[in-house]
Amino acid sequence: MSVEDELRARFQQAAEALRVPKRELSDGFQRSERMRARKRAAEVLSVGVVLALFGASIWLLLPLGKSHDSVQSGGAVNSPTASVSPSAVSSTHPTWLVHSVGQGLTIESPPDWSIAGGGGMNVVSPEPVLLAGTWLFPAGGDCAPTAALDSMPRDGAFFWILEYPSLHDTQEFAPRPEHFSFGDLKGPFECVGQRTYLLLFRDASRLFQAHIVIGPDASNSVRSDVLEVLDSLQVDKEA
Amino acid sequence: MDKDAQLNFEQLWRTEFGNVARTAYLLTGDPEEAADLAQEAFVETYRRWEDVSRMDRQAAWVQRVVRNLAVTWLRRQRVWARLAARLEVAEVATLEPLPDPELMAALAALTPAQRVVLVLRYYSDQSIEDVADALHKRPGTVRALTSQGLEKMRGILPKEAWRDER
């Protein structure tokens, strides 16, 4: 037997004899998401270090006696959003991930979506509690997540959920339907600067408002994903 | 991703995961690492599924991804003695003997390029030209790597295993 034939035979036998360790596809997505999150965090950290060094060098170069206020009040930088790492695997979609965003809210999404808690907006009430987009969106905005909206790809989709205090008039908030639908475009809203699909609903005695923005080139599949992601929202009674 | 595309991807995962992991095993010599790399290759494939799903040979794409991942992994293992030690550790950890440890130890002594070329040539049964194309190397380089790899294998594996054809 030639070297080549012997190798062919032994490769084949070794491969066939291997008991392949079991793996779940969903675990792979989780692992990948964790690695991406770590990479993102490292990128944010390195950008922070560079900005800090830049700021320090400007501060040192400023003439003595001149106020430092002008440096500190420079233009705001939109930081990447503190996206939430997935905590589990969806029980209904093998490739979807479950995200707990705090405030008693859990939501499922395709693995390439980004999910974030409501921080990063300068609004107190109604309180932003969840942001979801088909791409890695930046945080920031006054009364709406305008940084995310400005960076939305034409084929993307984005929604954010606000929570009203329970003292609010509950008549406006219909009980949550079994399946969400878009309804009609509303607005344009002053904060958002464009029209959105607006949903008002009540779940677990809590009052929510969702704004949905769909990119002009978004596929039907993306639109359908948006509703399925919304349908997956789980609300605990106590935030 | 629409439902059909999702189902097609899951079908590919079910039918090809084992094959992809086996290729990764021959490249890395570590069953657990091979399974991880195969899993990673499928995640990468999923991210590009819109394009990959239109290909005639989707399994070949995943094999290509896992091969690249395995080469990267091999290159990270700078000290080849540690790789041989890892094989022994894996053998104990899995509580069952690895298939053909002699072959795997011999492969571990090759450079990543030699190892990939031998696995593609003699396990995946690819021609010199196909391997050259897959690895972005010239056919002459692949011939040289094959020859060097076989030479090393001859020196490591027992001589009675094959007829000396030099």
PDB file of C-alpha atoms in Angstrom, chain A residues 166-175 200-202 207:
ATOM      1  CA  SER A 166     -49.391  53.015  36.648  1.00  0.00           C
ATOM      2  CA  LEU A 167     -51.254  56.140  37.797  1.00  0.00           C
ATOM      3  CA  HIS A 168     -51.743  57.062  34.151  1.00  0.00           C
ATOM      4  CA  ASP A 169     -55.184  56.738  32.608  1.00  0.00           C
ATOM      5  CA  THR A 170     -55.346  53.015  31.882  1.00  0.00           C
ATOM      6  CA  GLN A 171     -58.265  53.376  29.436  1.00  0.00           C
ATOM      7  CA  GLU A 172     -55.827  54.411  26.706  1.00  0.00           C
ATOM      8  CA  PHE A 173     -53.947  51.136  27.084  1.00  0.00           C
ATOM      9  CA  ALA A 174     -55.790  48.129  25.708  1.00  0.00           C
ATOM     10  CA  PRO A 175     -54.954  44.712  27.128  1.00  0.00           C
ATOM     11  CA  LEU A 200     -50.235  51.193  23.463  1.00  0.00           C
ATOM     12  CA  PHE A 201     -50.840  48.144  25.604  1.00  0.00           C
ATOM     13  CA  ARG A 202     -51.324  46.942  29.143  1.00  0.00           C
ATOM     14  CA  LEU A 207     -48.646  50.343  30.898  1.00  0.00           C
TER      15      LEU A 207
END
